[in-house]
Short mmCIF file of C-alpha atoms and ligand atoms in Angstrom, two decimals:
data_model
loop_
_atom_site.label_atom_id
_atom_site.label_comp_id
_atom_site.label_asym_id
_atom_site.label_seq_id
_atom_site.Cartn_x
_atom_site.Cartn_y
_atom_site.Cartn_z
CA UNK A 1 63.32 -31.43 124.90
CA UNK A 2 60.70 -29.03 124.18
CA UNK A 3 59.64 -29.94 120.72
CA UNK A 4 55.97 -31.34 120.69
CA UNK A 5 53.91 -33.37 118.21
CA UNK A 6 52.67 -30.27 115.65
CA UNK A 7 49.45 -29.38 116.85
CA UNK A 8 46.23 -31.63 115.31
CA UNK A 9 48.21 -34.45 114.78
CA UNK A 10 48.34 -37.78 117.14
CA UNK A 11 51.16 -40.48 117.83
CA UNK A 12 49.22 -44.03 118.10
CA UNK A 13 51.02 -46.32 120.29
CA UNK A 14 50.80 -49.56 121.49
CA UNK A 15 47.09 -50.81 121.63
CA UNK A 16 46.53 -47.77 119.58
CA UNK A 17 48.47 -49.12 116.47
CA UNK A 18 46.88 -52.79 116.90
CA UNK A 19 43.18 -51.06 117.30
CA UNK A 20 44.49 -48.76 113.78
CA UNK A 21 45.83 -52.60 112.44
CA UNK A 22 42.56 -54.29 112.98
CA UNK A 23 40.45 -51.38 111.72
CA UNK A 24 42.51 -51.09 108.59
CA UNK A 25 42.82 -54.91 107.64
CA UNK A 26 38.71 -54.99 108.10
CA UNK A 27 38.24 -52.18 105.95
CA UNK A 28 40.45 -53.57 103.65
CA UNK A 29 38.80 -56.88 103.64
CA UNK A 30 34.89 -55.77 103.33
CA UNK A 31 36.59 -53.22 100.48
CA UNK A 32 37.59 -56.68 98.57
CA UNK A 33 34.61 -58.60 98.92
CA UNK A 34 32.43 -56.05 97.13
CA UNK A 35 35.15 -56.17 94.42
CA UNK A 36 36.97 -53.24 94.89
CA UNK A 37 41.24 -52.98 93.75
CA UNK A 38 43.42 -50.82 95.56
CA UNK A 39 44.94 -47.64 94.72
CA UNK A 40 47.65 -45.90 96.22
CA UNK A 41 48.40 -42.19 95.17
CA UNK A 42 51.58 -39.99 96.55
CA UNK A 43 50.43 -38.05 99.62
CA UNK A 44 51.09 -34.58 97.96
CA UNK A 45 50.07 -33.20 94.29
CA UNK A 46 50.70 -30.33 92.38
CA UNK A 47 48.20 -27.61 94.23
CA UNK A 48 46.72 -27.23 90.87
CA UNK A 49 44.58 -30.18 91.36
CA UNK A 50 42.61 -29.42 94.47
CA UNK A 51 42.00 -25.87 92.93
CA UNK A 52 40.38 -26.89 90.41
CA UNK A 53 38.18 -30.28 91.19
CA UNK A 54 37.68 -29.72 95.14
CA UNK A 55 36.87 -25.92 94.00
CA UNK A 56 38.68 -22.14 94.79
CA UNK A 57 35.33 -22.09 96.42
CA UNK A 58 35.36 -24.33 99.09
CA UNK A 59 36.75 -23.85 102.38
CA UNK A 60 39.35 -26.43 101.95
CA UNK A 61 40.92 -24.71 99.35
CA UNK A 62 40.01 -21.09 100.36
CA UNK A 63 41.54 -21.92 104.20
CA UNK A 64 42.75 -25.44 104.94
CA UNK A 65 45.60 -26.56 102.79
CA UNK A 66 49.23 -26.82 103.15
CA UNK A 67 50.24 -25.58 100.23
CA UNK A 68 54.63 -24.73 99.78
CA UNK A 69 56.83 -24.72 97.48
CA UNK A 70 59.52 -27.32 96.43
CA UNK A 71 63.29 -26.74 95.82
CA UNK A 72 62.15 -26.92 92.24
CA UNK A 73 59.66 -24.10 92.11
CA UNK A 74 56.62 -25.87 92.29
CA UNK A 75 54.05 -24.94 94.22
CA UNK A 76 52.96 -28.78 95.59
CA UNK A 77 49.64 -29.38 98.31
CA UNK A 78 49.33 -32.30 101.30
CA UNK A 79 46.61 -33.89 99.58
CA UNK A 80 43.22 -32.87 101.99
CA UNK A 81 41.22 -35.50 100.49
CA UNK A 82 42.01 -38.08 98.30
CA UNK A 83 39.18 -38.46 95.41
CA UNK A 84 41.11 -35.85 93.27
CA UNK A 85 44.49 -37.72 93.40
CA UNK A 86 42.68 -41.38 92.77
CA UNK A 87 40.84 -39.91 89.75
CA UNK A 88 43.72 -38.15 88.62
CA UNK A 89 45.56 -40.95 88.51
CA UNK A 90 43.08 -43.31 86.90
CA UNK A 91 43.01 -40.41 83.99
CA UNK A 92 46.93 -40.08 83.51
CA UNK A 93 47.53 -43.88 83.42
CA UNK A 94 45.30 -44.23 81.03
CA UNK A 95 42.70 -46.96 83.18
CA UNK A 96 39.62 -45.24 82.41
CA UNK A 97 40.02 -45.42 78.66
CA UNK A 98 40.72 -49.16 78.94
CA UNK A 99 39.46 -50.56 81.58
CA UNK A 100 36.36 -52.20 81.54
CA UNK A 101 33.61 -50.41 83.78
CA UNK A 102 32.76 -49.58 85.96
CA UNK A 103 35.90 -49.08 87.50
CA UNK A 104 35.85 -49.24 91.49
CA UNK A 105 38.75 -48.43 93.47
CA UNK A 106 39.87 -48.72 97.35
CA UNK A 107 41.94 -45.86 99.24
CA UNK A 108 43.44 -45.82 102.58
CA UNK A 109 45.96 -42.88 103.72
CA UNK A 110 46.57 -39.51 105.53
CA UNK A 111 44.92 -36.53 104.86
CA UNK A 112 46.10 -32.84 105.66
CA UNK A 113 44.11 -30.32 106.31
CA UNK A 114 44.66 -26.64 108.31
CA UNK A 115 41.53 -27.03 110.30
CA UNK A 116 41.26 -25.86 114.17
CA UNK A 117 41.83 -29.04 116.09
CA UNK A 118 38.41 -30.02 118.32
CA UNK A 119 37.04 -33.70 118.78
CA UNK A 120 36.97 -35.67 115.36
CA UNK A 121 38.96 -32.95 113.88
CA UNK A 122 42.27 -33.16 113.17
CA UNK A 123 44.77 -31.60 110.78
CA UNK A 124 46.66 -35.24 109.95
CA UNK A 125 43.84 -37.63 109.47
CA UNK A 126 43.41 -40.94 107.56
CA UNK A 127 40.57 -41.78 105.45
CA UNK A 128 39.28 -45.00 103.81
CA UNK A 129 37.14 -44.33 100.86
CA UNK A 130 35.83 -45.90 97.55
CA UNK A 131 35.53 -44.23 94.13
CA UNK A 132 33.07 -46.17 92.19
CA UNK A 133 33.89 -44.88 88.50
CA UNK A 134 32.02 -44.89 85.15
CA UNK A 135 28.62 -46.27 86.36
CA UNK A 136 25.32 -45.04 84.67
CA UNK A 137 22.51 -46.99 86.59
CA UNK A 138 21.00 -44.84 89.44
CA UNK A 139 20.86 -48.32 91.53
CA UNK A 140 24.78 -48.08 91.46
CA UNK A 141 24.60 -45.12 93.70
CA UNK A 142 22.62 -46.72 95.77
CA UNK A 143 25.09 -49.47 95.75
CA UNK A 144 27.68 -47.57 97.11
CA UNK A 145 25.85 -45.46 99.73
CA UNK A 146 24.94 -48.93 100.98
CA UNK A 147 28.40 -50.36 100.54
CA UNK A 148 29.07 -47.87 103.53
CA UNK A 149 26.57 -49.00 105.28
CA UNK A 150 27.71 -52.13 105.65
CA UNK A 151 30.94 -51.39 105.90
CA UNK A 152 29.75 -49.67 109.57
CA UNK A 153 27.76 -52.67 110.08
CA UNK A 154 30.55 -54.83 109.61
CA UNK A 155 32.78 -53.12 111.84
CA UNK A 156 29.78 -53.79 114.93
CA UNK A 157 27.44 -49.94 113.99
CA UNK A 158 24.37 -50.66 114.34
CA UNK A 159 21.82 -48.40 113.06
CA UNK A 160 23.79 -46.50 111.36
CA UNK A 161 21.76 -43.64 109.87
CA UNK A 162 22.17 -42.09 105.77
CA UNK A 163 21.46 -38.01 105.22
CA UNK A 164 20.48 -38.10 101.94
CA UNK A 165 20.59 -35.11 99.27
CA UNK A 166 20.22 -34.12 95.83
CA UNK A 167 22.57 -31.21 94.54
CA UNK A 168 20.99 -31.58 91.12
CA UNK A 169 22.71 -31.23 87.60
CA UNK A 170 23.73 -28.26 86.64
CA UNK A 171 20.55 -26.66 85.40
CA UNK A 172 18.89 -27.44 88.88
CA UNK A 173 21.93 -25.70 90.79
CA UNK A 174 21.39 -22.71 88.47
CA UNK A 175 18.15 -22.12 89.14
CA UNK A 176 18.59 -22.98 92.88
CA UNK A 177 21.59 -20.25 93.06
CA UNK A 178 19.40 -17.93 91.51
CA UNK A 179 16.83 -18.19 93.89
CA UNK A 180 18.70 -18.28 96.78
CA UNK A 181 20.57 -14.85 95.94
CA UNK A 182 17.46 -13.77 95.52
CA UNK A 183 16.46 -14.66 99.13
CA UNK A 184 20.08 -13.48 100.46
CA UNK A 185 20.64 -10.42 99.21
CA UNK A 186 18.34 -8.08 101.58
CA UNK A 187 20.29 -10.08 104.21
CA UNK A 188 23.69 -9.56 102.93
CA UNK A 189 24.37 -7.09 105.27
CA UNK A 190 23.83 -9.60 108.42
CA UNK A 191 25.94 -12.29 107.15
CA UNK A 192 28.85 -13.70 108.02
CA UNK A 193 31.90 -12.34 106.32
CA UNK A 194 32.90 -15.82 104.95
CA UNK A 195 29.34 -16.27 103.60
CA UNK A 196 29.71 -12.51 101.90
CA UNK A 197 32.30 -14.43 100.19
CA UNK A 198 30.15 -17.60 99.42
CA UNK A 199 27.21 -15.39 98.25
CA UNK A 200 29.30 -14.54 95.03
CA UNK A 201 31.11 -17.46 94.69
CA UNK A 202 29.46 -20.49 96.17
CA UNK A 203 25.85 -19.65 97.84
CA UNK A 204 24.80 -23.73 98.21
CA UNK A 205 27.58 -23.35 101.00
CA UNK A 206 26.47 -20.47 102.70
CA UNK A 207 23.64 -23.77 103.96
CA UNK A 208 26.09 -25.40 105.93
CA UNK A 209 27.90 -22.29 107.71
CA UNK A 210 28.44 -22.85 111.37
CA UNK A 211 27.78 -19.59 112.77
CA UNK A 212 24.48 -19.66 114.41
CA UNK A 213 22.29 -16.69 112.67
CA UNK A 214 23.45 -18.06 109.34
CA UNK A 215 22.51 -21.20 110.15
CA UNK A 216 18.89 -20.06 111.12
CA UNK A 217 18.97 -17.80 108.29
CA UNK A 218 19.64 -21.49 105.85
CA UNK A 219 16.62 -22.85 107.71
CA UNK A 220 14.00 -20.77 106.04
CA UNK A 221 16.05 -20.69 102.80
CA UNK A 222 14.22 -22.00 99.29
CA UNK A 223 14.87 -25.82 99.01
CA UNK A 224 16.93 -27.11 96.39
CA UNK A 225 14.33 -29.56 96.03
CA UNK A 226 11.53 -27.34 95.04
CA UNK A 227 14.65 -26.52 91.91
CA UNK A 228 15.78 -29.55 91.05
CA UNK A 229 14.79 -30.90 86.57
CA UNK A 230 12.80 -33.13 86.13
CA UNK A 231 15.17 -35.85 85.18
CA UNK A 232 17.43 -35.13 88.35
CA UNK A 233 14.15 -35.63 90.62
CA UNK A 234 13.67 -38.71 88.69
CA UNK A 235 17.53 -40.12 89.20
CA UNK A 236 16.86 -39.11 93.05
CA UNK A 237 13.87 -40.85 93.33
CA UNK A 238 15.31 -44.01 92.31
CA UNK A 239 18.00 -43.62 94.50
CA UNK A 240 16.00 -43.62 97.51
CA UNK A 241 13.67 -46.78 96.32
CA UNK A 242 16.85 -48.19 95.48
CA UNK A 243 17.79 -47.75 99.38
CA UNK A 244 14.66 -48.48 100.83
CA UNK A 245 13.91 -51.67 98.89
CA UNK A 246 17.12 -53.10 100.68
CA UNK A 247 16.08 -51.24 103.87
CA UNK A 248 18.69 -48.82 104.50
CA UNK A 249 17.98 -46.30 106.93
CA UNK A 250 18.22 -42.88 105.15
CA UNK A 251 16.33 -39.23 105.62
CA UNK A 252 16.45 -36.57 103.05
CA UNK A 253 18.33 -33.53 104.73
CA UNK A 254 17.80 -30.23 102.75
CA UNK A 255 20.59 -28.64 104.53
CA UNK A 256 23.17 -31.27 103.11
CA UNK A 257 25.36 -29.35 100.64
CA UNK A 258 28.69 -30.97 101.71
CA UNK A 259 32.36 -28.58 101.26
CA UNK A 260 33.40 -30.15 98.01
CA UNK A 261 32.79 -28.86 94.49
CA UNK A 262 32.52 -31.52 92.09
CA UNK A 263 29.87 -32.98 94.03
CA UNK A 264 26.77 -32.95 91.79
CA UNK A 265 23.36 -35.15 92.10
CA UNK A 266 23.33 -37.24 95.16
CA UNK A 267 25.68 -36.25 98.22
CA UNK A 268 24.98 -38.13 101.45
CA UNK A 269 26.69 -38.30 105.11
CA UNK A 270 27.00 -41.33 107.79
CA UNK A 271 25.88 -40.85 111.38
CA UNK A 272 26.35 -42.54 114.15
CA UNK A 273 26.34 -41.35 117.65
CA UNK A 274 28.69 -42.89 120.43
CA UNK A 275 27.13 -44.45 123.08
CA UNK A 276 29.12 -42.04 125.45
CA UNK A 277 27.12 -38.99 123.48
CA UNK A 278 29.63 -37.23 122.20
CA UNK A 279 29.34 -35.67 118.86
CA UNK A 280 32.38 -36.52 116.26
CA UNK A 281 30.33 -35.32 113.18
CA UNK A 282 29.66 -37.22 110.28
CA UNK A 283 31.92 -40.79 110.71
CA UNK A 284 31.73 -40.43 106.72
CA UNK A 285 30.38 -38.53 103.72
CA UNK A 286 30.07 -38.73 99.70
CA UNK A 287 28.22 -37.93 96.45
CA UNK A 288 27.95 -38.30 92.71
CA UNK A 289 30.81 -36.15 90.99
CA UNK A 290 29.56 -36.24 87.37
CA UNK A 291 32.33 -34.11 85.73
CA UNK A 292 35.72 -34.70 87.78
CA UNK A 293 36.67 -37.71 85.41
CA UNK A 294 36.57 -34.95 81.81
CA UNK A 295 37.91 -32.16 83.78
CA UNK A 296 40.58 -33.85 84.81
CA UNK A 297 41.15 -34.92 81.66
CA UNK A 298 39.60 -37.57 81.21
CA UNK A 299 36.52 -38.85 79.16
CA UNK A 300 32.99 -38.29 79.91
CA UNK A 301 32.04 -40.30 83.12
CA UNK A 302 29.73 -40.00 86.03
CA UNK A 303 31.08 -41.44 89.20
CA UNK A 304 30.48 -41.80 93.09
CA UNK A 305 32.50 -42.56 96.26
CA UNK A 306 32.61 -42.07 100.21
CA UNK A 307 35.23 -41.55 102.70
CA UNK A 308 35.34 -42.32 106.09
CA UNK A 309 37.89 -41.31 108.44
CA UNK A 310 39.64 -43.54 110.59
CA UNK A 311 40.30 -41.53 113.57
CA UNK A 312 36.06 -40.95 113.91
CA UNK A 313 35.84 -44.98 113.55
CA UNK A 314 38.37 -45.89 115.64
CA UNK A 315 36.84 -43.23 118.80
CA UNK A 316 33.42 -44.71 118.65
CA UNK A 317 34.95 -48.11 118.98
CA UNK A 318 36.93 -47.07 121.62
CA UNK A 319 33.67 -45.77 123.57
CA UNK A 320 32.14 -48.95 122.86
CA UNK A 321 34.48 -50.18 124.53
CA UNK A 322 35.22 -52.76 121.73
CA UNK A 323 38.79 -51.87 121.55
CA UNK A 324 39.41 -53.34 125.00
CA UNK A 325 42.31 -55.50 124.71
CA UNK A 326 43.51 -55.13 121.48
CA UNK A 327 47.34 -55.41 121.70
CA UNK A 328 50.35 -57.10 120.37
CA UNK A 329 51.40 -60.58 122.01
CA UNK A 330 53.95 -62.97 121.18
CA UNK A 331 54.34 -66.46 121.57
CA UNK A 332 57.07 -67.53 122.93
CA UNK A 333 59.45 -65.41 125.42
CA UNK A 334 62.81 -66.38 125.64
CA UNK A 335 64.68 -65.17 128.63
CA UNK A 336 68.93 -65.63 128.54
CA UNK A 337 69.98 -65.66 132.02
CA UNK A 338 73.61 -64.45 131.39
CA UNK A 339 75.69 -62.93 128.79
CA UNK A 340 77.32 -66.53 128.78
CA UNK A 341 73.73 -67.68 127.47
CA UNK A 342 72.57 -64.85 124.82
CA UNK A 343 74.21 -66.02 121.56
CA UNK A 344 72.27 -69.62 122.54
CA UNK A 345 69.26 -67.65 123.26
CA UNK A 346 69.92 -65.52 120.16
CA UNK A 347 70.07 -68.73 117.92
CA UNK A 348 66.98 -70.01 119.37
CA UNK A 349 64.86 -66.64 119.09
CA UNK A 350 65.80 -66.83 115.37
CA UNK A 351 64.68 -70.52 114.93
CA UNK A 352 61.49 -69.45 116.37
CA UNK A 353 60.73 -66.81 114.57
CA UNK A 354 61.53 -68.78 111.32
CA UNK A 355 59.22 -71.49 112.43
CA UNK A 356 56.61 -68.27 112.35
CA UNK A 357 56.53 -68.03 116.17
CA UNK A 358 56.05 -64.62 117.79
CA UNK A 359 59.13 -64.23 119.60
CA UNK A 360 60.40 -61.64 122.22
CA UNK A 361 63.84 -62.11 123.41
CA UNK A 362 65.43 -61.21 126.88
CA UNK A 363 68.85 -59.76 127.44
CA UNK A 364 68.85 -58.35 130.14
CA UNK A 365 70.20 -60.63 132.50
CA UNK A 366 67.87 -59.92 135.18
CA UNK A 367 66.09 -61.94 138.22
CA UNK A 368 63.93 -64.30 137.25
CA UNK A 369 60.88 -62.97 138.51
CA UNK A 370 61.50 -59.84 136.91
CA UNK A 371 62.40 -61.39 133.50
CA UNK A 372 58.84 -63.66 133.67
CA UNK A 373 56.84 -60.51 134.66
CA UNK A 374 57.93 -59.06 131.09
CA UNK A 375 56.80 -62.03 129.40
CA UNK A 376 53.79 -61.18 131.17
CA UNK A 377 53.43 -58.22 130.49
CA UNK A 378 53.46 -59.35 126.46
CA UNK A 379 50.85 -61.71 126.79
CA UNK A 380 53.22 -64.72 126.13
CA UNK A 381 52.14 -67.89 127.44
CA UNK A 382 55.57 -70.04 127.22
CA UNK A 383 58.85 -68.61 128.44
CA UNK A 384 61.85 -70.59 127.57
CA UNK A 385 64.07 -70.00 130.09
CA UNK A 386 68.17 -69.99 129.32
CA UNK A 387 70.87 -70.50 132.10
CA UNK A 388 74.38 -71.90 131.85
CA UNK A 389 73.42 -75.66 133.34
CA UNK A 390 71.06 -75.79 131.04
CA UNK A 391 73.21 -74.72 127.99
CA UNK A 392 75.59 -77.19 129.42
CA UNK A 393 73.28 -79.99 129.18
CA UNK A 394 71.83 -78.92 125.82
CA UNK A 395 68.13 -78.52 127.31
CA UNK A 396 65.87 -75.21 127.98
CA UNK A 397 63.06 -74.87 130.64
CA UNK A 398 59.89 -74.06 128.98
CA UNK A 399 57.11 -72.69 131.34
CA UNK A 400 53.68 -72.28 130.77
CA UNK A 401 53.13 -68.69 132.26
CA UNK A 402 48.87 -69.46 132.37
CA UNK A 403 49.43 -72.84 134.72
CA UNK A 404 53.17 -71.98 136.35
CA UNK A 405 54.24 -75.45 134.70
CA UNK A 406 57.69 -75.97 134.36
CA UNK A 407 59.22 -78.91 132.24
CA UNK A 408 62.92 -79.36 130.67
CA UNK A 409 63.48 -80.02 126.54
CA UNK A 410 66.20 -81.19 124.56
CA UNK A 411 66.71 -78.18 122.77
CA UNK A 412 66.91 -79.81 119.52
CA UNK A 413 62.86 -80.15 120.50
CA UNK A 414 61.91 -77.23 121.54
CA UNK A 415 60.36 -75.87 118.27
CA UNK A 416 58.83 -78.82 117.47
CA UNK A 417 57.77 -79.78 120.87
CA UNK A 418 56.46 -76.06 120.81
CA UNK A 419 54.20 -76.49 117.81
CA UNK A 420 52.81 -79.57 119.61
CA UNK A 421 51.51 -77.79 122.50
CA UNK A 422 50.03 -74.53 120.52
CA UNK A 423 48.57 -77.20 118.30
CA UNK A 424 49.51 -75.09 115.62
CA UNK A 425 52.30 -76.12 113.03
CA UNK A 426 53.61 -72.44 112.83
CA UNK A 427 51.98 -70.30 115.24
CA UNK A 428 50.00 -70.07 118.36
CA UNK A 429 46.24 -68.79 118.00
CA UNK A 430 45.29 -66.67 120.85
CA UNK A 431 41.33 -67.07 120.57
CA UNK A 432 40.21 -63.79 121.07
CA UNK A 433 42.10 -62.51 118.32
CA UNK A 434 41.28 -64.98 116.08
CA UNK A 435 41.48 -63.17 112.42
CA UNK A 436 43.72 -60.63 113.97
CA UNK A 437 47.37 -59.91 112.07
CA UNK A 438 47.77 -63.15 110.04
P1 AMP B 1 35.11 -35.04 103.65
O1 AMP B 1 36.30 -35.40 102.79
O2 AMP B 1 35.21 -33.65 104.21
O3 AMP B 1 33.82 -35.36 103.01
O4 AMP B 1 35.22 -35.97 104.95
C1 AMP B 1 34.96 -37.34 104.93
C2 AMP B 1 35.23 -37.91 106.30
O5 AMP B 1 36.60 -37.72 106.63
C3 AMP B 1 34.49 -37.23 107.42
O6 AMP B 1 33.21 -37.78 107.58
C4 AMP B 1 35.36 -37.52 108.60
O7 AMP B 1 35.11 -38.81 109.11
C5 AMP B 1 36.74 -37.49 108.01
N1 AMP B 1 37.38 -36.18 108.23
C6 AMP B 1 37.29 -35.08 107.46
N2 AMP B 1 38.03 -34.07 107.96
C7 AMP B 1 38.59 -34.55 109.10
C8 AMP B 1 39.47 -34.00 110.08
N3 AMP B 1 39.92 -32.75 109.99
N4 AMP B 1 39.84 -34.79 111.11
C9 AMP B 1 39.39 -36.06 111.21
N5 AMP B 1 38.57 -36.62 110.32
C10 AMP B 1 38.17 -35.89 109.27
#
C-alpha cells in the first residue's frame, strides 16, 4: 500500500502512547491541584471564530488553517489553537455570567495547523493549556505564568526560563504602531513581502519575522516599552515583582510580540533547551487577552492563559532520557497450550481481569519457550501455564518469569493465591511505575 501518514502528522505507538499517557495524566493532575476544571470543546468551529479573535492578521489565519466546507454549506476550521473555542464556549453556555470568578479552565487536545513540518513543528499537534478567566489583580497573571512554571518543574525542567513582554493596552499599541511605521516606511522597499503585508495590517508582527534582514531590521526598531501608558507600565511592573518575589526566572524580551491577536498587556514564552541541544522553540507561550471574552460575546473581562504543546514536552523528555522504559505490562500471562485448553484459559483470563489483573492471553498454541518469551516480552512476571493434564486435574502451573519458579494451583486458587503473592488485593504494582495508569 502506498498511502502514508499525511505529512506533519505522527502515529505514537507502543512506549510512545504510555510516554503520551503519563505526560497527559501529570498534566492533568498538577492542572487540578491549582484548581483548575476541565473543558472539552469540538475539534473544529465555524471559521468565523479564529477570524475574528486569533486575527485576519496573523499568520495562522492569513496561511495555516484548514479551513472546508461541510455538506451543509458551512465553511467550518480544525481548530489551530484552542483559547478561542474554550472562551467561546464559556460565553455561549452562559458560565461567565454565572459563575463565580475567576473562572479557570483546563484543555488538552489536537491542534491543526498548515505549517511546514521541521523539528517541534507539526501540522497535528496537541496542546495543554489553561485559560484563567475574569481576574483583575495583576498578581493573578503572575499566578499563571508561574503555574507554568511549575508545571515544567513538575514534569523534572529544571530551570526553566520566562520571556517576558508587555504589548500594552490599546493606547500604548497605538502609539507604538505609529512609531514603528514611522521607522519602517523608508525601509518598505527592503522588506519581506509578508511583512509589506504586516506593515498595513499588523506591524508589532513584522518583530518576530524569520527572515534574517527583517529580523536585524526589528533589532534597532523603537521599543514598545519606551510606548507603553502609564498605567500599563504600572500593571507590568507588578507583574514582574510579582514573579520575582516568588523567584521565577524571567527576562524582559522586547522582541516578544507572539502570532495571536487578542493578546494584549503581558505575553510571555517558556524555554527550555534539551540537553542534546537541539532547538524545539518555545515548549509553551501565553498572554493577557483583555477583550476576547466581550467580543465574543461575552461581558467585559480581562483574562490570561498558556499552552504548551505536548509533542515539544514529550521530545525533551525523551532526550533526557526520562522516557526510558515507559511501556505497557501486564500481570499475569496466561498461555493455553492447545485448542483443547483455550475456552479454560479464556474463562480464567476473564476472572483475572475482573479481579483487576492485567491480563494477556495466549492462543497460539505454540512451544513453550516461545509462548514464555512473549510473556517476556510484556513485562509479565507470572505466566499461568494451561495444558490438557492440567485441565484434567483442575490445577494450572503458575511461574514466576523473574526467579524461573514453577509451582501447581488448584485453579479454584489461582486468583486468590495470585493476589497473595503481588501483595496486592487487585493488582500487581510494578515499582517503577508506581503512579503510572491507575
Ligand atoms: P501558540 O498557540 O502558537 O502560542 O503555541 C503554544 C505552544 O504550542 C508552542 O509553544 C508549542 O509548544 C506548541 N505548538 C504550536 N505550534 C506547534 C506546531 N505546529 N507543532 C508542534 N507544537 C506546536
Amino acid at each position: 500500500m502506498d498511502i502514508k501518514q499525511p505529512k506533519g502528522t505522527k502515529d505514537a505507538l507502543f512506549g510512545e502512547v504510555e510516554a503520551l499517557e503519563q505526560v497527559e495524566q501529570a498534566l492533568l493532575n498538577i492542572a487540578k491541584l491549582y484548581g483548575y476544571a476541565g473543558i472539552r470543546t469540538p475539534i473544529f468551529e465555524h471559521t468565523e471564530l479564529f477570524t475574528r479573535s486569533v486575527g485576519d492578521s496573523s499568520d495562522i489565519v492569513r496561511k495555516e488553517m484548514y479551513t472546508f466546507t461541510d455538506k451543509g454549506d458551512r465553511s467550518l476550521t480544525l481548530r489551530p489553537e484552542l483559547t478561542a473555542g474554550v472562551i467561546r464556549s464559556v460565553v455561549e453556555q452562559k458560565v461567565v455570567h454565572s459563575y463565580d470568578l475567576p473562572l479557570k479552565l483546563y484543555y488538552l487536545g489536537p491542534a491543526f495547523r498548515y505549517e511546514r513540518p521541521q523539528l517541534g513543528r507539526l501540522r497535528q499537534f496537541h496542546q495543554f493549556g489553561v485559560e484563567h478567566i475574569g481576574i483583575t489583580s495583576p498578581l493573578s497573571v503572575a499566578e499563571t505564568i508561574a503555574t507554568g512554571v511549575t508545571v515544567l518543574e513538575m514534569l523534572g525542567f529544571q530551570g526553566v526560563s520566562v520571556s517576558l513582554n508587555s504589548l500594552g493596552d490599546e493606547a500604548s499599541r497605538n502609539a507604538y504602531k505609529t512609531a514603528l511605521k514611522a521607522y519602517y516606511e523608508p525601509q518598505l522597499n527592503d522588506v519581506c513581502e509578508d511583512c509589506r503585508q504586516r506593515y498595513e495590517t499588523n506591524p508589532l508582527r513584522m518583530l518576530d519575522c524569520k527572515v534574517p534582514a527583517d529580523h536585524d531590521r526589528a533589532k534597532n526598531a523603537p521599543k514598545i516599552s519606551d510606548y507603553l501608558t502609564p498605567i500599563s507600565q504600572a500593571y507590568f511592573q507588578s507583574v514582574q515583582s510579582a514573579l520575582s518575589a516568588i523567584n521565577v526566572q524571567w527576562h524582559h524580551d522586547e522582541q516578544l510580540v507572539r502570532g495571536l491577536d487578542y493578546y494584549a498587556d503581558c505575553v510571555f514564552e517558556y524555554h527550555y533547551v534539551s540537553k542534546t541541544g537541539k532547538d524545539y522553540g518555545a515548549i509553551g507561550a501565553g498572554g493577557q487577552y483583555p477583550r476576547l471574552v466581550e467580543e465574543l460575546g461575552g461581558p467585559s473581562l480581562m483574562a490570561v492563559g498558556f499552552a504548551f504543546g505536548i509533542e515539544r514536552i514529550i521530545a525533551l523528555l525523551a532526550d533526557a532520557g526520562r522516557l526510558e522504559g515507559v511501556r505497557s505490562y501486564v500481570d499475569v500471562y496466561i498461555i493455553s497450550m492447545e485448542e483443547a485448553t483455550d475456552t479454560y484459559a479464556f474463562k480464567l483470563a476473564h476472572n483475572f481481569r475482573y479481579t483487576n489483573f492485567k491480563t494477556e492471553l495466549n492462543l497460539e498454541h505454540r512451544s513453550m519457550k516461545s509462548s514464555i518469551k512473549s510473556a517476556v516480552k510484556r513485562d509479565a512476571v507470572y505466566a499461568v501455564i494451561i495444558g490438557v493434564e492440567e485441565m484434567k486435574n483442575n490445577v494450572v502451573t503458575i511461574k514466576n518469569l523473574q526467579t524461573q519458579e514453577q509451582q501447581q494451583v488448584p485453579v479454584q486458587e489461582v486468583v486468590h493465591l495470585m493476589q497473595h503473592l503481588t501483595n496486592q488485593p487487585g493488582h500487581h504494582h510494578h515499582d517503577e511505575e508506581e503512579g503510572h495508569h491507575e
